[in-house]
XYZ file of C-alpha atoms in Angstrom:
460
model
C 25.845 28.417 7.644
C 22.353 27.513 8.848
C 19.553 30.089 8.523
C 16.039 28.824 9.359
C 14.318 29.980 6.162
C 10.545 29.745 5.836
C 9.848 31.495 2.523
C 6.422 32.586 1.321
C 6.879 35.424 -1.176
C 8.931 33.171 -3.447
C 5.858 30.932 -3.776
C 3.855 33.716 -5.444
C 3.594 33.801 -9.269
C 6.854 34.377 -11.116
C 5.592 37.713 -12.451
C 5.974 39.203 -8.968
C 9.772 39.024 -9.097
C 12.866 37.818 -10.897
C 14.806 34.949 -9.378
C 18.552 35.567 -9.283
C 21.517 35.278 -6.963
C 23.525 38.215 -5.625
C 26.604 39.157 -7.651
C 29.793 37.952 -5.931
C 32.365 40.416 -4.582
C 36.124 40.081 -4.390
C 37.112 40.425 -0.724
C 34.221 40.598 1.753
C 34.850 41.523 5.373
C 32.352 41.900 8.224
C 32.114 45.517 9.269
C 29.143 45.483 11.649
C 26.969 42.733 13.114
C 23.769 43.062 15.137
C 24.181 40.156 17.521
C 20.926 40.690 19.443
C 18.854 40.860 16.275
C 20.628 37.825 14.854
C 19.739 35.822 17.948
C 16.121 36.902 17.609
C 16.117 35.580 14.057
C 17.805 32.284 14.926
C 21.014 33.159 13.055
C 23.994 31.900 15.019
C 26.961 33.836 13.710
C 28.232 36.339 11.152
C 29.681 35.069 7.895
C 31.109 37.602 5.462
C 30.752 35.184 2.547
C 27.014 34.803 3.176
C 26.215 38.424 4.001
C 28.141 39.734 1.013
C 26.150 37.464 -1.281
C 29.097 35.282 -2.292
C 27.520 32.167 -0.782
C 23.795 31.503 -0.979
C 22.846 29.468 2.093
C 20.696 26.379 1.904
C 16.988 27.148 1.950
C 17.311 30.693 0.580
C 15.181 31.755 -2.390
C 16.935 34.876 -3.690
C 14.888 37.208 -5.864
C 14.448 40.843 -6.874
C 10.940 42.167 -6.323
C 8.880 43.999 -8.923
C 7.022 47.209 -8.074
C 6.158 50.597 -9.528
C 5.593 53.920 -7.805
C 5.024 57.631 -7.829
C 8.365 59.393 -7.471
C 7.952 63.032 -6.421
C 4.375 62.836 -7.713
C 5.227 61.376 -11.130
C 4.239 57.794 -11.868
C 6.974 55.393 -12.964
C 5.343 52.214 -14.294
C 8.243 49.923 -13.410
C 10.801 50.258 -10.655
C 11.658 47.144 -8.648
C 14.722 46.123 -6.663
C 17.506 47.679 -8.696
C 20.260 46.955 -6.172
C 18.604 44.653 -3.677
C 18.001 40.925 -3.370
C 15.445 39.345 -1.051
C 17.419 36.404 0.276
C 14.454 34.795 2.020
C 12.278 34.877 5.115
C 12.578 33.621 8.675
C 10.220 33.415 11.630
C 11.579 35.374 14.581
C 11.375 34.459 18.265
C 8.018 36.258 18.558
C 6.546 34.191 15.726
C 6.649 37.072 13.225
C 7.742 36.545 9.642
C 10.763 38.668 8.639
C 12.407 39.361 5.285
C 16.179 39.181 4.946
C 17.255 41.498 2.152
C 20.649 42.526 0.802
C 21.166 46.106 -0.390
C 24.055 46.766 -2.731
C 24.237 43.152 -3.885
C 24.610 43.792 -7.613
C 22.502 44.553 -10.687
C 19.066 43.112 -11.359
C 16.672 43.392 -14.315
C 15.255 46.487 -12.555
C 18.541 48.370 -12.201
C 17.776 50.879 -14.981
C 21.410 51.267 -16.099
C 22.660 51.291 -12.490
C 25.490 49.144 -11.160
C 23.366 47.639 -8.385
C 25.999 48.448 -5.800
C 26.128 50.628 -2.700
C 29.035 52.473 -1.219
C 29.965 52.453 2.438
C 28.405 55.791 3.419
C 24.717 55.016 2.721
C 25.122 51.525 4.168
C 26.377 52.876 7.504
C 23.808 55.704 7.483
C 20.951 53.225 7.145
C 22.489 50.912 9.732
C 22.779 53.676 12.337
C 19.510 55.488 11.647
C 17.308 52.399 11.353
C 18.649 50.987 14.610
C 18.178 54.404 16.267
C 14.562 54.444 15.096
C 14.051 50.982 16.575
C 15.449 52.164 19.917
C 13.017 55.097 19.808
C 10.139 52.632 19.454
C 9.255 53.701 15.915
C 8.321 50.930 13.442
C 11.233 50.422 11.073
C 13.270 48.050 9.028
C 16.389 47.000 10.896
C 20.058 46.421 10.170
C 21.522 42.966 10.703
C 24.930 43.295 9.066
C 27.240 45.515 7.048
C 29.973 43.999 4.916
C 32.685 45.699 2.885
C 33.178 44.156 -0.522
C 36.780 44.978 -1.378
C 35.508 46.454 -4.667
C 35.315 50.165 -5.484
C 32.002 51.755 -6.416
C 32.137 54.569 -8.967
C 30.116 57.670 -8.145
C 30.314 61.337 -9.151
C 32.887 62.023 -6.445
C 35.082 59.180 -7.735
C 35.717 55.595 -6.585
C 34.348 54.790 -3.122
C 34.531 51.657 -0.957
C 31.723 49.233 -1.722
C 29.519 47.641 0.935
C 26.425 45.474 1.358
C 23.753 46.036 4.015
C 21.571 43.206 5.296
C 18.156 44.656 6.066
C 15.372 42.997 8.061
C 11.718 43.916 7.500
C 8.264 42.591 8.271
C 8.037 42.528 4.492
C 9.026 44.672 1.540
C 5.465 45.061 0.249
C 4.925 48.659 -0.816
C 2.109 50.774 -2.208
C 4.059 50.537 -5.450
C 3.775 46.734 -5.409
C 0.007 47.141 -5.732
C 0.316 49.928 -8.271
C 2.298 47.914 -10.791
C -0.379 45.221 -11.150
C -3.278 47.687 -11.073
C -1.646 49.869 -13.735
C -1.043 46.834 -15.967
C -4.575 45.564 -15.520
C -3.309 42.292 -14.003
C -6.277 41.950 -11.692
C -5.701 38.308 -10.786
C -2.172 39.173 -9.655
C -3.475 42.203 -7.778
C -5.993 39.983 -5.984
C -3.284 37.437 -5.142
C -1.099 40.217 -3.729
C -3.970 41.649 -1.694
C -4.820 38.268 -0.199
C -1.143 37.704 0.601
C -0.774 41.124 2.272
C -3.881 40.567 4.397
C -2.769 37.110 5.493
C 0.763 38.256 6.290
C 0.134 41.650 7.913
C -3.525 42.364 8.640
C -5.400 39.070 9.087
C -8.202 40.927 10.844
C -8.849 43.042 7.718
C -12.086 42.369 5.849
C -11.101 42.337 2.190
C -9.372 45.076 0.177
C -11.125 47.962 1.940
C -10.259 46.469 5.304
C -6.651 46.335 4.128
C -6.796 49.975 3.058
C -8.182 51.029 6.442
C -5.511 49.066 8.310
C -2.663 50.539 6.257
C -4.060 54.068 6.648
C -4.139 53.639 10.430
C -0.599 52.232 10.502
C 0.755 55.037 8.344
C -0.947 57.679 10.494
C 0.785 56.299 13.588
C 4.097 56.049 11.772
C 4.192 59.554 10.324
C 3.202 61.202 13.607
C 5.919 59.185 15.342
C 8.388 60.637 12.817
C 7.102 64.122 13.497
C 7.478 63.696 17.258
C 11.240 63.148 16.969
C 11.888 65.673 14.204
C 12.514 63.022 11.550
C 12.345 63.888 7.851
C 12.180 60.868 5.563
C 13.176 62.836 2.500
C 11.758 60.590 -0.210
C 8.185 59.550 0.617
C 7.507 58.082 -2.803
C 4.851 55.373 -2.991
C 7.568 52.773 -3.587
C 8.977 53.766 -0.170
C 5.625 53.452 1.617
C 5.152 50.056 3.247
C 1.977 48.075 3.769
C 3.280 46.983 7.169
C 3.604 50.562 8.448
C 7.389 50.376 8.864
C 9.893 53.085 7.985
C 11.865 51.961 4.947
C 14.702 53.365 2.804
C 16.942 55.781 4.689
C 18.543 57.521 1.716
C 18.293 61.311 2.124
C 16.724 61.138 5.574
C 17.726 63.358 8.498
C 16.691 64.536 11.948
C 16.154 68.258 12.431
C 18.401 70.324 14.638
C 16.728 73.760 14.775
C 12.974 73.383 14.366
C 11.388 74.398 11.063
C 8.157 73.219 9.443
C 9.718 73.835 6.039
C 12.957 71.953 6.668
C 14.178 69.845 3.752
C 17.374 67.796 3.714
C 17.057 65.752 0.536
C 19.267 67.171 -2.193
C 16.809 65.965 -4.854
C 13.647 67.415 -3.256
C 13.826 70.706 -5.122
C 10.151 71.612 -4.596
C 10.135 70.741 -0.862
C 7.432 68.152 -1.520
C 8.692 66.044 1.381
C 9.502 68.831 3.837
C 9.005 68.053 7.530
C 5.606 69.748 7.756
C 4.325 68.200 4.528
C 4.750 64.597 5.629
C 1.191 64.067 6.970
C -0.325 65.429 3.756
C 1.910 63.209 1.627
C 0.941 60.169 3.696
C -2.708 60.812 2.797
C -1.752 61.263 -0.862
C 0.101 57.946 -0.820
C -2.893 56.186 0.690
C -5.063 57.635 -2.065
C -2.767 55.907 -4.568
C -3.175 52.604 -2.713
C -6.935 53.114 -2.765
C -6.854 53.764 -6.511
C -5.091 50.435 -7.030
C -7.397 48.426 -4.745
C -10.544 49.818 -6.380
C -9.627 47.797 -9.477
C -10.563 44.628 -7.581
C -14.277 45.520 -7.429
C -16.983 45.001 -10.031
C -18.998 47.903 -8.616
C -16.403 50.643 -9.099
C -18.715 53.464 -8.025
C -19.370 51.880 -4.643
C -15.690 51.027 -4.249
C -14.756 54.659 -4.929
C -17.223 55.800 -2.279
C -15.904 53.310 0.284
C -12.254 54.106 -0.427
C -12.886 57.851 -0.388
C -14.485 57.604 3.023
C -11.481 55.678 4.392
C -8.866 58.033 2.933
C -10.799 61.163 3.892
C -10.843 59.959 7.498
C -7.057 59.911 7.591
C -6.397 63.641 8.246
C -8.436 63.464 11.458
C -6.612 60.244 12.362
C -3.281 61.984 11.808
C -4.340 64.994 13.849
C -5.477 62.810 16.746
C -2.226 60.848 16.699
C -0.169 64.068 16.413
C -1.966 65.604 19.376
C -1.392 62.487 21.458
C 2.304 62.342 20.548
C 3.041 66.001 21.159
C 0.863 66.020 24.248
C 3.054 63.370 25.847
C 6.116 65.414 24.919
C 4.648 68.174 27.100
C 3.668 65.715 29.821
C -0.030 65.993 29.030
C -2.887 63.707 28.235
C -3.714 66.260 25.585
C -7.171 67.321 24.503
C -8.018 69.458 21.448
C -7.963 72.466 23.746
C -4.218 71.874 24.219
C -3.446 72.169 20.526
C -2.850 75.960 20.619
C -0.423 75.450 23.515
C 1.613 72.976 21.433
C 1.432 75.113 18.304
C 2.506 78.239 20.187
C 5.606 76.465 21.473
C 6.503 75.186 18.007
C 5.989 78.626 16.478
C 8.244 80.150 19.122
C 10.851 77.453 18.525
C 10.784 78.126 14.796
C 10.998 81.897 15.046
C 13.889 81.704 17.511
C 15.787 78.781 16.000
C 15.432 76.527 19.046
C 16.789 72.998 18.797
C 13.905 70.534 18.469
C 15.313 67.630 20.477
C 17.050 69.632 23.182
C 14.117 71.980 23.794
C 11.672 69.178 24.512
C 14.235 67.269 26.570
C 14.988 70.385 28.630
C 11.315 70.996 29.416
C 11.332 67.952 31.697
C 14.112 69.472 33.825
C 12.801 73.048 33.636
C 15.879 74.190 31.692
C 14.301 74.932 28.321
C 14.457 78.705 28.849
C 18.086 78.678 27.678
C 17.001 77.431 24.244
C 15.266 80.730 23.464
C 16.567 84.212 22.697
C 13.285 85.852 23.773
C 13.121 84.384 27.249
C 10.253 86.559 28.384
C 8.060 85.106 25.633
C 9.032 81.617 26.730
C 8.277 82.461 30.378
C 4.788 83.565 29.408
C 4.196 80.319 27.510
C 5.672 78.280 30.355
C 3.335 79.840 32.919
C 0.346 78.777 30.843
C 1.749 75.283 30.342
C 2.420 74.802 34.047
C -1.243 75.363 34.858
C -1.851 72.011 33.135
C 0.376 70.276 35.729
C 2.610 68.360 33.300
C 3.869 64.895 34.190
C 7.669 65.101 34.093
C 8.055 61.310 34.175
C 5.906 61.055 31.062
C 8.039 63.729 29.419
C 11.243 61.891 30.273
C 9.846 58.764 28.585
C 8.662 60.699 25.527
C 11.568 63.018 24.716
C 14.843 61.464 23.561
C 18.073 63.030 24.711
C 20.009 61.860 21.677
C 19.175 61.469 18.003
C 21.411 60.544 15.050
C 22.349 64.098 14.173
C 23.480 64.639 10.622
C 26.894 66.053 11.429
C 27.695 63.060 13.627
C 26.651 60.629 10.903
C 28.802 62.398 8.341
C 31.794 62.402 10.695
C 31.229 58.701 11.384
C 31.187 57.933 7.645
C 34.345 59.969 7.010
C 36.139 58.024 9.723
C 34.880 54.655 8.457
C 36.183 55.362 4.958
C 39.669 55.636 6.495
C 39.159 52.365 8.386
C 38.303 53.929 11.743
C 35.086 52.333 13.026
C 35.306 53.788 16.557
C 32.900 56.705 15.818
C 30.384 54.229 14.359
C 30.570 52.024 17.436
C 30.357 54.983 19.812
C 27.373 56.508 18.015
C 25.540 53.202 17.683
C 26.017 52.439 21.383
C 24.723 55.844 22.490
C 21.703 55.740 20.160
C 20.653 52.382 21.587
C 19.733 54.274 24.795
C 18.063 57.436 23.442
C 16.507 58.440 26.776
C 19.779 58.176 28.696
C 22.424 60.894 28.941
C 25.668 59.367 27.710
C 28.400 61.107 25.715
C 27.638 64.876 25.955
C 29.467 65.536 22.706
C 27.036 63.299 20.824
C 24.045 65.158 22.249
C 24.944 68.677 21.225
C 23.674 70.361 18.037
C 26.171 71.181 15.305
C 28.186 74.359 15.338
C 27.737 76.645 12.328
C 30.765 74.999 10.747
C 29.397 71.477 11.330
C 25.931 71.956 9.820
C 25.185 69.491 7.031
C 22.645 71.307 4.828
C 21.666 68.402 2.557
C 21.708 64.633 2.369
C 21.887 62.530 -0.766
C 20.084 59.414 -1.959
C 21.877 56.266 -0.883
C 23.241 55.142 -4.223
């Protein structure tokens, strides 16, 4: 099989990674294939032997990347790809460099006692949700392929079918990649990484502080995009925060049904650190950790601290501006700061009355949102004020998705796939590719009380 590799990360010093091949599996079978994405990458056809890791194609440079990271606020000095292998890089049809990475491809030196495998559920969750995010126009890693391995994976609930996901990303550089070298005092390696990140992602950036400013801006846009569709990442550790500004790692992620600032889905987020409403604050915290690493590159540390502090302290205003713009468009407005109370009043009313986030905003464009509220008189009062701003319904229709990957639908899709029924996966994936189009009504509705999925689990 021919893949047009053009690798760059593998040319960095050996201390950045460990070179190794994926661990073979017994009976690989293609489960899902993203034909359009494959064409964009210059990959002609699916091959279960290649995308399971059994056959390493010519030109690949397989490796597991090293990084560290703060996990739920606690620093772990060494993490790394514990169940992933970077197969190599290609240049897509737009001239952009893309990583090809396997997830669930076997143990690595960074596995920390883990088996390095993934079971089918998390693989299909990431496939569906990452492709849905792409269709929504939100920067994200993407899914190229899913392969079943024919080997069971042992988890707490017993043996489960194993699978491998092929993930595509602008790169897998993370805040934690910078942290590991800064924490170890490997300043030459930190400088090499910084130069590489600038050249690959932000060539307009002027040195380390220019890189910091560019990443802060990208993260501000990303997190407010999440907020605008009710997305909760669930595990915003610094090792899951990309330098490219892409969403990465869809373990305990979920989209809200009923709106709540405090909503948490991740089963391991016991302090609600990564609740929906906390995500902007955590993004700033993560950027402060990147700043702390980059400061190590400067001889004049005091001046570097001042410069980095100024950049990071500007981020809350950047987030607020981006949030106002995003939520303004959801109300059909070219919003100004004077519109912020209007937006906040609607969200407060939605929260107090348990209104569905996606369906409420979608219904505003057709003047049917009143049915989402139990106190309709309160909504009418808010609506009268909003209408004085003469909202643009076409703008609203372009800004408010009609369908999201709701948790209960994902769980039902996984349950069916475990039995060999891929029809729900195909149906859901097809509908989510057109998020602003009304398709299957059953996929658009919120869960019943019996269908609610209260928590999601890390994709292990």
